Amino acid sequence: MGQSPSTTAISDEFSRNHFPDFDFDFDFDFGSHARNSIDHDFTADLPDDCLAGIFTHLNTADRNRCSLVCRRWLRVDGQTRRRLSLCAKAEILDIVPAVFSRFESVTKLALRCDRRSASVNDEGLMLISLRCVNLTRLKLRGCREITEAGMAAVGENCKALKKLSCASCVFGIKGINAVVSRCRGLEELSVKRLRGANDGAEVVSSETTSLTSVCLKEIVNGQSFAPLLIRSKKLRSLKVIGCLGEWDDTLEKIGNLHAALVDVHLEKIQVSDVGLVGLSKCLGLDTLHIVKTAECSNVGLNLIAENCRMLRKLHVDGRRTNRIGDDGLISVANHCHNLQELALIGIYPTSSSLEAIASKCRSLERLALCGLNTVGDAEIECVANKCVALKKLCIKGCPISNVGIEALASGCPNLIKFKVRRCRKVTGMVVDWVREHRESLAFSFDNSDYEVLNASQSDHDQALNDMIAFHRGNGAAAAAAAASNGYSGFATLRATFGFLANRSIVQSALRRWYNNDNVPAQ
């Protein structure tokens, strides 16, 4: 008692009696072992290929940090970097040799310059094209110092180019022609806000037949691309947005020659039912966007529906012209049974057309109804009862009430995301009701009366974004969508101060002010 047991002595005696041949007198030098582990570079045992494989799973910022670790990592990163984005100011000319000596395997290159700076010129683009002979993708943004001479150098030196995208450049049709005529393997072409394309005398070369995707946006003389579109027999995707000129004849010829066309986006252009009749000959049409085309009517949509029965995605923005309505939508319901995505904006459908779509398009998964004054609770209840496969729904600016919202929450068993915006008859009370009765439903409600300047464009952009994935970053998304349409300043203010509208801070302040002024004197 009062003495501690000598466990150490007993254990030592037991060990020596049972293991007489084993030497227990040794020491571990943990300090030296730790120092050796720290001093040893385990990545040195990895082959360069394995290290490069690890780098491929990192984003650009992390790769840039890794390249600063040691000379070997710098070399491996440079040799295996395939994608590169550069600020294409005039000063880049001095560092082009050094940059592309390090990044010698670049196949995807983006050159961007802001409006207030002088961009890289033809000499710089020529040097880059000589260094990047294996280039497959080239993106030019705001490079206003590049002319057709620089583009000709790209076409001459980068024969493997498959995708060309240019925006806010000034080299005109001649610059596009210089690349298209030389790069016979070009598959994707995107041209936006091209300056110098307004003389109408030059026509893009029509010798290539490898193009599969063409996007033209806000081009004054967009018809200069018509021969290229007509001759590209492998064309599968066509987007024409805000391009001047009459497009009926071009679309009619495309329909006669391009049976492989599957994706068409027509927005803010002069096209009528004649153009839609031409597109109706593309029997494999999968996606169709008809946005703010005032001359398109039920006649053209009827022919599209009757002939293009594989249609899966349809977006119609009628701009409140009342030319597309029940007749066209009923025809879609009768013939396009594979329809999975439908967006209706600024038109006047009634319960008859919506009931036909809900009853016959059993695969409908995504639906957007924006600015439809004829869609109320009765029409919404029909959707709730019959759209069994519906997964995502967006309703904006429609005269529905809490009754319609409750019907949707009770029906549509597969509905997972539901968004309601600017529906004045819907109150905040329904939010708690929906969450109580449908816990698994991601329900988003915004009853703000805040309006944007370009309401129709905002409706279309928001419907497209909300229907595909109800992003929570509404402020940033609205700013980006508005910036692309020339409302960047207004969109920035909206993104910054949008919480004022959502939380009714102004109304609360006015209410407090009124109450304080009416307090009786003591």
Coordinates of C-alpha atoms in Angstrom, one line a residue:
M1 CA 0.0 0.0 0.0
G2 CA 1.4 3.3 -1.0
Q3 CA 3.8 1.6 -3.5
S4 CA 3.2 1.5 -7.3
P5 CA 3.4 -1.8 -9.0
S6 CA 6.6 -2.4 -10.9
T7 CA 5.0 -3.3 -14.2
T8 CA 8.1 -2.4 -16.1
A9 CA 10.3 -4.8 -14.3
I10 CA 7.8 -7.6 -14.6
S11 CA 7.3 -7.1 -18.3
D12 CA 11.1 -6.8 -19.0
E13 CA 11.7 -10.1 -17.0
F14 CA 8.9 -11.8 -18.9
S15 CA 10.2 -10.7 -22.2
R16 CA 13.8 -11.8 -21.6
N17 CA 12.7 -15.3 -20.2
H18 CA 10.4 -16.1 -23.1
F19 CA 12.5 -14.4 -25.9
P20 CA 16.1 -15.0 -24.9
D21 CA 17.5 -14.5 -28.4
F22 CA 15.8 -11.2 -29.1
D23 CA 17.7 -7.9 -28.5
F24 CA 15.4 -5.5 -26.7
D25 CA 18.1 -2.8 -26.4
F26 CA 17.3 -0.5 -29.4
D27 CA 16.1 3.0 -29.9
F28 CA 13.9 4.7 -32.5
D29 CA 15.1 8.0 -33.9
F30 CA 11.8 9.5 -34.8
G31 CA 13.3 12.9 -35.4
S32 CA 15.7 11.9 -38.1
H33 CA 12.9 9.8 -39.8
A34 CA 10.6 12.8 -39.9
R35 CA 13.4 15.0 -41.2
N36 CA 14.1 12.5 -44.0
S37 CA 10.4 12.3 -44.9
I38 CA 10.2 16.1 -45.2
D39 CA 13.4 16.4 -47.2
H40 CA 12.3 13.7 -49.7
D41 CA 10.1 14.8 -52.6
F42 CA 7.7 11.9 -53.2
T43 CA 6.5 13.5 -56.4
A44 CA 9.9 12.9 -57.9
D45 CA 9.1 9.2 -58.0
L46 CA 6.1 10.0 -60.3
P47 CA 6.6 9.9 -64.0
D48 CA 5.9 13.1 -65.9
D49 CA 2.8 11.5 -67.5
C50 CA 1.3 10.7 -64.0
L51 CA 2.0 14.2 -62.8
A52 CA 0.4 15.7 -65.9
G53 CA -2.6 13.5 -65.4
I54 CA -3.0 15.0 -61.9
F55 CA -2.8 18.5 -63.3
T56 CA -5.7 17.8 -65.7
H57 CA -8.0 17.5 -62.7
L58 CA -7.2 21.0 -61.5
N59 CA -8.8 24.2 -62.5
T60 CA -6.8 27.0 -64.1
A61 CA -6.0 28.9 -60.9
D62 CA -4.7 25.8 -59.1
R63 CA -2.6 24.8 -62.1
N64 CA -1.0 28.3 -62.1
R65 CA -0.1 27.8 -58.4
C66 CA 1.3 24.4 -59.0
S67 CA 3.5 25.7 -61.8
L68 CA 5.3 27.9 -59.2
V69 CA 6.3 24.9 -56.9
C70 CA 9.4 23.9 -58.8
R71 CA 11.0 23.9 -62.3
R72 CA 9.8 20.4 -63.0
W73 CA 6.2 21.2 -62.3
L74 CA 6.5 24.4 -64.4
R75 CA 7.9 22.3 -67.3
V76 CA 5.2 19.6 -67.0
D77 CA 2.4 22.1 -66.7
G78 CA 3.6 24.0 -69.8
Q79 CA 4.0 20.9 -71.9
T80 CA 0.6 19.5 -71.1
R81 CA -1.5 22.7 -71.0
R82 CA -4.1 22.4 -73.8
R83 CA -6.3 25.4 -73.1
L84 CA -5.0 29.0 -72.7
S85 CA -6.8 32.4 -72.3
L86 CA -4.8 35.6 -72.7
C87 CA -5.5 39.3 -72.3
A88 CA -4.8 40.3 -75.9
K89 CA -3.6 43.9 -75.4
A90 CA -1.0 45.4 -77.7
E91 CA 1.7 44.7 -75.1
I92 CA 1.3 41.0 -75.6
L93 CA 3.4 41.2 -78.8
D94 CA 6.7 41.4 -76.7
I95 CA 6.0 38.2 -74.7
V96 CA 4.4 36.0 -77.4
P97 CA 7.7 34.0 -78.1
A98 CA 8.2 33.4 -74.3
V99 CA 4.6 32.4 -73.7
F100 CA 4.3 29.9 -76.5
S101 CA 7.7 28.5 -75.9
R102 CA 6.4 27.4 -72.5
F103 CA 2.9 26.4 -73.6
E104 CA 3.9 24.6 -76.7
S105 CA 1.0 22.1 -76.8
V106 CA -1.9 24.6 -76.7
T107 CA -4.9 23.5 -78.9
K108 CA -7.6 25.9 -77.5
L109 CA -6.8 29.6 -77.4
A110 CA -8.8 32.6 -76.4
L111 CA -7.7 36.2 -77.0
R112 CA -9.7 38.9 -75.2
C113 CA -9.3 42.6 -75.1
D114 CA -11.5 45.3 -73.5
R115 CA -12.9 48.2 -75.4
R116 CA -10.7 50.9 -73.9
S117 CA -7.4 49.2 -74.8
A118 CA -5.6 48.6 -78.1
S119 CA -5.6 45.0 -79.0
V120 CA -3.1 42.7 -80.5
N121 CA -2.5 43.4 -84.2
D122 CA -1.9 41.3 -87.3
E123 CA 1.8 40.8 -86.4
G124 CA 1.0 39.4 -83.0
L125 CA -1.6 37.0 -84.5
M126 CA 0.8 35.9 -87.2
L127 CA 3.4 35.0 -84.5
I128 CA 0.8 33.1 -82.5
S129 CA -0.4 31.2 -85.5
L130 CA 3.2 30.1 -86.3
R131 CA 3.7 28.9 -82.8
C132 CA 0.3 27.1 -82.5
V133 CA 0.1 25.0 -85.7
N134 CA -2.0 22.4 -83.9
L135 CA -4.7 24.9 -82.8
T136 CA -8.2 23.4 -83.0
R137 CA -10.2 26.2 -81.3
L138 CA -9.7 30.0 -81.6
K139 CA -11.8 32.6 -79.8
L140 CA -11.3 36.3 -80.5
R141 CA -13.1 39.0 -78.3
G142 CA -12.7 42.7 -78.9
C143 CA -9.6 42.3 -81.1
R144 CA -10.2 45.4 -83.1
E145 CA -6.6 45.8 -84.5
I146 CA -6.8 42.5 -86.4
T147 CA -7.6 42.7 -90.1
E148 CA -8.1 40.1 -92.8
A149 CA -4.3 39.8 -93.1
G150 CA -4.0 38.4 -89.6
M151 CA -7.0 36.1 -90.2
A152 CA -5.4 34.9 -93.4
A153 CA -2.3 33.9 -91.4
V154 CA -4.5 31.9 -89.1
G155 CA -6.1 30.1 -92.0
E156 CA -2.7 29.4 -93.6
N157 CA -0.9 28.2 -90.5
C158 CA -3.6 26.5 -88.4
K159 CA -5.0 24.0 -90.9
A160 CA -6.4 21.8 -88.0
L161 CA -8.7 24.5 -86.8
K162 CA -12.2 23.1 -86.0
K163 CA -13.9 25.9 -84.2
L164 CA -13.7 29.7 -84.7
S165 CA -15.5 32.2 -82.5
C166 CA -15.2 36.0 -82.9
A167 CA -17.1 38.9 -81.4
S168 CA -16.7 42.7 -81.7
C169 CA -14.0 42.4 -84.3
V170 CA -13.6 44.6 -87.4
F171 CA -12.0 42.4 -90.0
G172 CA -15.3 42.0 -91.8
I173 CA -16.4 39.3 -94.2
K174 CA -13.0 39.1 -95.8
G175 CA -11.4 38.0 -92.5
I176 CA -14.0 35.2 -92.0
N177 CA -13.6 34.2 -95.7
A178 CA -9.8 34.0 -95.2
V179 CA -10.2 31.3 -92.5
V180 CA -13.2 29.4 -93.9
S181 CA -11.6 29.0 -97.4
R182 CA -8.3 27.6 -96.0
C183 CA -9.5 25.5 -93.0
R184 CA -11.4 22.8 -94.7
G185 CA -12.0 20.9 -91.4
L186 CA -13.8 23.8 -89.7
E187 CA -16.9 22.5 -87.9
E188 CA -18.2 25.3 -85.7
L189 CA -18.4 29.0 -86.6
S190 CA -19.7 31.7 -84.3
V191 CA -19.7 35.4 -85.4
K192 CA -21.2 38.1 -83.2
R193 CA -21.2 41.9 -83.8
L194 CA -18.8 41.7 -86.7
R195 CA -17.9 45.2 -88.0
G196 CA -17.0 45.8 -91.6
A197 CA -19.7 43.4 -92.8
N198 CA -22.1 46.0 -94.1
D199 CA -21.0 46.6 -97.7
G200 CA -23.0 43.7 -99.1
A201 CA -20.5 43.1 -101.9
E202 CA -18.5 40.3 -100.3
V203 CA -19.8 36.8 -99.7
V204 CA -18.4 34.2 -97.4
S205 CA -16.7 31.4 -99.3
S206 CA -19.1 28.5 -99.9
E207 CA -16.4 25.9 -100.7
T208 CA -16.4 24.2 -97.3
T209 CA -18.8 21.4 -96.5
S210 CA -17.6 20.4 -93.0
L211 CA -19.5 23.0 -90.9
T212 CA -21.9 21.4 -88.5
S213 CA -22.8 24.5 -86.3
V214 CA -23.2 28.2 -87.2
C215 CA -24.2 31.0 -84.9
L216 CA -24.7 34.5 -86.3
K217 CA -25.6 37.4 -83.9
E218 CA -26.2 41.1 -84.5
I219 CA -24.6 41.3 -87.9
V220 CA -25.7 44.1 -90.2
N221 CA -25.3 42.2 -93.4
G222 CA -26.0 38.7 -92.2
Q223 CA -27.1 37.6 -95.6
S224 CA -23.5 37.5 -96.6
F225 CA -23.4 34.2 -94.9
A226 CA -26.3 32.7 -96.8
P227 CA -24.1 30.9 -99.5
L228 CA -22.1 29.3 -96.7
L229 CA -25.2 28.1 -94.9
I230 CA -26.8 26.7 -98.0
R231 CA -23.7 24.8 -99.1
S232 CA -22.9 23.3 -95.7
K233 CA -24.8 20.0 -96.1
K234 CA -23.6 18.7 -92.7
L235 CA -25.1 21.6 -90.9
R236 CA -26.9 20.4 -87.7
S237 CA -27.2 23.6 -85.6
L238 CA -28.2 27.0 -86.8
K239 CA -28.7 30.2 -84.7
V240 CA -29.5 33.5 -86.2
I241 CA -30.1 36.3 -83.7
G242 CA -30.7 40.0 -84.5
C243 CA -29.3 39.9 -88.0
L244 CA -30.7 42.3 -90.6
G245 CA -32.1 41.1 -93.9
E246 CA -34.9 38.8 -95.1
W247 CA -34.3 35.2 -94.2
D248 CA -37.2 33.3 -95.8
D249 CA -35.4 32.4 -99.0
T250 CA -32.3 31.3 -97.2
L251 CA -34.2 29.1 -94.7
E252 CA -36.3 27.6 -97.6
K253 CA -33.1 26.6 -99.4
I254 CA -31.6 25.2 -96.2
G255 CA -34.7 23.1 -95.6
N256 CA -34.4 21.6 -99.1
L257 CA -30.7 20.7 -98.8
H258 CA -30.1 20.0 -95.1
A259 CA -31.9 16.9 -93.9
A260 CA -29.5 16.6 -90.9
L261 CA -30.5 19.9 -89.3
V262 CA -31.7 19.3 -85.7
D263 CA -31.3 22.6 -83.8
V264 CA -32.7 25.9 -85.0
H265 CA -32.8 29.2 -83.1
L266 CA -34.4 32.2 -84.8
E267 CA -34.6 35.4 -82.8
K268 CA -35.3 39.0 -83.7
I269 CA -35.0 38.5 -87.5
Q270 CA -37.3 39.1 -90.5
V271 CA -38.7 35.6 -91.1
S272 CA -42.3 34.5 -91.9
D273 CA -44.2 31.3 -92.3
V274 CA -42.4 30.8 -95.6
G275 CA -39.1 30.2 -93.7
L276 CA -40.8 27.9 -91.2
V277 CA -42.3 25.9 -94.1
G278 CA -38.7 25.4 -95.4
L279 CA -37.5 24.2 -92.0
S280 CA -40.5 21.8 -91.8
K281 CA -38.6 19.7 -94.4
C282 CA -36.0 18.9 -91.8
L283 CA -37.7 15.8 -90.5
G284 CA -35.2 15.2 -87.8
L285 CA -35.6 18.6 -86.1
D286 CA -35.1 18.2 -82.4
T287 CA -35.0 21.8 -81.0
L288 CA -36.8 24.9 -82.2
H289 CA -36.7 28.5 -80.8
I290 CA -39.0 31.0 -82.3
V291 CA -38.3 34.3 -80.4
K292 CA -39.7 37.7 -81.4
T293 CA -40.4 36.8 -85.0
A294 CA -43.5 38.9 -85.6
E295 CA -44.4 37.4 -88.9
C296 CA -44.5 33.8 -87.8
S297 CA -48.0 32.4 -87.2
N298 CA -49.9 29.2 -86.5
V299 CA -49.6 28.2 -90.2
G300 CA -45.8 27.8 -90.0
L301 CA -45.9 26.1 -86.6
N302 CA -48.6 23.6 -87.9
L303 CA -46.3 22.5 -90.7
I304 CA -43.4 22.2 -88.3
A305 CA -45.5 20.0 -86.0
E306 CA -46.9 17.8 -88.7
N307 CA -43.5 17.0 -90.4
C308 CA -41.0 17.3 -87.5
R309 CA -42.5 14.7 -85.2
M310 CA -39.2 14.1 -83.4
L311 CA -39.3 17.6 -81.8
R312 CA -38.3 17.5 -78.2
K313 CA -37.7 21.2 -77.3
L314 CA -39.9 24.1 -78.3
H315 CA -39.6 27.7 -77.2
V316 CA -42.1 30.3 -78.5
D317 CA -41.9 34.0 -77.7
G318 CA -44.8 35.6 -79.5
R319 CA -44.0 39.2 -78.4
R320 CA -47.8 39.5 -77.8
T321 CA -48.5 39.7 -81.5
N322 CA -51.3 37.0 -81.1
R323 CA -50.2 35.2 -84.3
I324 CA -49.3 31.9 -82.5
G325 CA -51.9 30.4 -80.3
D326 CA -54.2 27.5 -79.8
D327 CA -54.2 26.2 -83.3
G328 CA -50.4 25.9 -83.5
L329 CA -50.1 24.4 -80.0
I330 CA -52.9 21.9 -80.5
S331 CA -51.0 20.7 -83.7
V332 CA -47.9 20.3 -81.6
A333 CA -49.8 18.3 -79.1
N334 CA -51.3 16.0 -81.8
H335 CA -48.0 15.2 -83.6
C336 CA -45.0 15.9 -81.3
H337 CA -45.6 13.2 -78.6
N338 CA -41.9 13.2 -77.7
L339 CA -41.9 16.8 -76.5
Q340 CA -39.9 17.2 -73.3
E341 CA -39.4 20.9 -73.0
L342 CA -41.8 23.7 -73.7
A343 CA -41.5 27.5 -73.1
L344 CA -44.4 29.8 -73.9
I345 CA -43.9 33.5 -73.6
G346 CA -46.1 36.4 -74.5
I347 CA -48.8 34.4 -76.4
Y348 CA -52.4 33.8 -75.7
P349 CA -53.1 30.0 -75.2
T350 CA -56.3 28.8 -73.6
S351 CA -57.3 25.8 -71.7
S352 CA -58.0 23.8 -74.9
S353 CA -54.4 23.9 -76.1
L354 CA -52.8 23.5 -72.7
E355 CA -55.1 20.5 -72.0
A356 CA -54.2 18.9 -75.3
I357 CA -50.5 19.3 -74.5
A358 CA -50.9 18.0 -71.0
S359 CA -52.9 15.0 -72.2
K360 CA -50.9 14.0 -75.3
C361 CA -47.3 15.0 -74.5
R362 CA -46.8 12.5 -71.8
S363 CA -43.0 12.9 -71.8
L364 CA -43.1 16.7 -71.0
E365 CA -40.6 17.3 -68.2
R366 CA -39.8 21.0 -68.3
L367 CA -42.5 23.7 -68.7
A368 CA -42.2 27.5 -68.6
L369 CA -45.3 29.8 -68.8
C370 CA -44.3 33.5 -68.9
G371 CA -46.5 36.6 -69.4
L372 CA -49.6 34.5 -70.4
N373 CA -52.6 36.6 -69.5
T374 CA -55.0 33.8 -70.5
V375 CA -53.5 31.2 -68.1
G376 CA -55.3 31.1 -64.8
D377 CA -56.0 28.6 -62.0
A378 CA -58.2 26.4 -64.3
E379 CA -55.4 25.9 -66.8
I380 CA -52.8 25.3 -64.1
E381 CA -55.1 22.7 -62.5
C382 CA -55.2 20.9 -65.8
V383 CA -51.4 20.8 -65.9
A384 CA -51.3 19.6 -62.4
N385 CA -53.7 16.7 -63.1
K386 CA -52.3 15.5 -66.4
C387 CA -48.6 16.4 -66.6
V388 CA -47.4 13.3 -64.8
A389 CA -43.8 13.4 -66.0
L390 CA -43.3 17.1 -65.3
K391 CA -40.1 17.7 -63.2
K392 CA -39.4 21.5 -63.6
L393 CA -41.9 24.3 -63.8
C394 CA -41.6 28.1 -64.0
I395 CA -44.6 30.4 -64.0
K396 CA -44.0 34.1 -64.4
G397 CA -46.4 37.0 -64.7
C398 CA -49.6 34.9 -65.1
P399 CA -53.0 35.6 -63.4
I400 CA -52.9 32.6 -61.1
S401 CA -53.6 32.5 -57.4
N402 CA -52.9 30.3 -54.4
V403 CA -55.5 27.8 -55.6
G404 CA -53.4 27.0 -58.7
I405 CA -50.2 26.7 -56.7
E406 CA -51.8 24.3 -54.2
A407 CA -53.1 22.2 -57.2
L408 CA -49.6 22.0 -58.6
A409 CA -48.2 21.0 -55.3
S410 CA -50.8 18.3 -54.8
G411 CA -50.4 17.0 -58.4
C412 CA -47.4 16.4 -60.6
P413 CA -45.9 13.5 -58.6
N414 CA -42.4 13.9 -60.3
L415 CA -42.2 17.7 -59.8
I416 CA -38.9 18.5 -58.1
K417 CA -38.4 22.2 -58.9
F418 CA -41.1 24.9 -59.0
K419 CA -40.6 28.6 -59.4
V420 CA -43.2 31.4 -59.3
R421 CA -42.4 35.0 -60.1
R422 CA -44.4 38.2 -60.4
C423 CA -47.8 36.5 -60.0
R424 CA -49.6 39.2 -58.1
K425 CA -52.5 37.0 -56.9
V426 CA -50.1 34.6 -55.3
T427 CA -49.4 35.5 -51.6
G428 CA -46.6 34.5 -49.3
M429 CA -49.0 32.3 -47.3
V430 CA -48.8 29.6 -49.9
V431 CA -45.1 29.1 -49.4
D432 CA -45.6 27.6 -46.0
W433 CA -48.5 25.5 -47.2
V434 CA -46.4 24.0 -50.1
R435 CA -43.4 23.3 -47.8
E436 CA -45.7 21.6 -45.3
H437 CA -47.5 19.4 -47.8
R438 CA -44.6 18.8 -50.3
E439 CA -41.3 18.8 -48.3
S440 CA -39.2 17.4 -51.2
L441 CA -40.3 20.1 -53.6
A442 CA -37.8 22.9 -54.2
F443 CA -40.2 25.8 -54.3
S444 CA -39.1 29.4 -55.1
F445 CA -41.4 32.3 -54.8
D446 CA -40.9 36.0 -55.7
N447 CA -43.8 38.3 -55.8
S448 CA -41.8 41.5 -56.5
D449 CA -43.4 44.1 -58.8
Y450 CA -40.0 45.1 -60.0
E451 CA -39.9 45.2 -63.8
V452 CA -37.0 45.4 -66.2
L453 CA -36.8 47.7 -69.1
N454 CA -36.9 45.0 -71.7
A455 CA -39.6 42.8 -70.2
S456 CA -40.1 40.5 -73.2
Q457 CA -36.4 39.7 -73.5
S458 CA -36.1 39.2 -69.7
D459 CA -39.0 36.8 -69.8
H460 CA -37.4 34.7 -72.5
D461 CA -33.9 34.6 -70.8
Q462 CA -35.3 33.9 -67.4
A463 CA -37.6 31.2 -68.7
L464 CA -34.7 29.5 -70.4
N465 CA -32.5 29.6 -67.3
D466 CA -35.2 28.8 -64.8
M467 CA -36.6 25.8 -66.7
I468 CA -33.2 24.1 -67.2
A469 CA -31.8 24.7 -63.7
F470 CA -33.4 27.1 -61.2
H471 CA -30.2 28.9 -60.3
R472 CA -30.1 30.5 -56.9
G473 CA -27.8 33.3 -58.2
N474 CA -30.7 35.3 -59.6
G475 CA -28.9 38.6 -59.4
A476 CA -25.8 37.5 -61.3
A477 CA -27.8 35.6 -63.8
A478 CA -30.1 38.6 -64.5
A479 CA -27.0 40.9 -64.8
A480 CA -25.4 38.5 -67.3
A481 CA -28.5 38.1 -69.4
A482 CA -29.2 41.8 -69.5
A483 CA -25.5 42.6 -70.3
S484 CA -25.7 40.4 -73.4
N485 CA -28.6 42.5 -74.6
G486 CA -27.0 45.9 -74.0
Y487 CA -28.4 46.6 -70.6
S488 CA -25.2 46.0 -68.6
G489 CA -25.4 49.2 -66.5
F490 CA -29.0 48.7 -65.5
A491 CA -28.5 45.0 -64.9
T492 CA -25.6 45.7 -62.6
L493 CA -27.8 48.1 -60.5
R494 CA -30.5 45.5 -60.4
A495 CA -28.1 42.7 -59.3
T496 CA -26.6 45.0 -56.6
F497 CA -29.9 46.5 -55.2
G498 CA -32.3 43.7 -56.1
F499 CA -32.8 42.8 -52.4
L500 CA -34.7 46.1 -52.0
A501 CA -37.5 44.8 -54.2
N502 CA -37.6 41.4 -52.6
R503 CA -37.8 42.5 -49.0
S504 CA -40.1 45.5 -49.6
I505 CA -37.7 47.8 -47.7
V506 CA -39.1 50.9 -49.3
Q507 CA -42.7 50.0 -48.5
S508 CA -41.7 49.3 -44.9
A509 CA -39.9 52.6 -44.5
L510 CA -42.9 54.5 -45.9
R511 CA -45.2 52.6 -43.5
R512 CA -43.0 53.5 -40.5
W513 CA -42.8 57.1 -41.6
Y514 CA -46.6 57.3 -41.9
N515 CA -47.2 55.7 -38.5
N516 CA -44.7 58.1 -36.8
D517 CA -46.4 61.1 -38.3
N518 CA -49.8 59.9 -36.9
V519 CA -48.7 59.3 -33.4
P520 CA -50.9 61.4 -31.1
A521 CA -49.1 64.1 -29.1
Q522 CA -48.5 63.3 -25.4

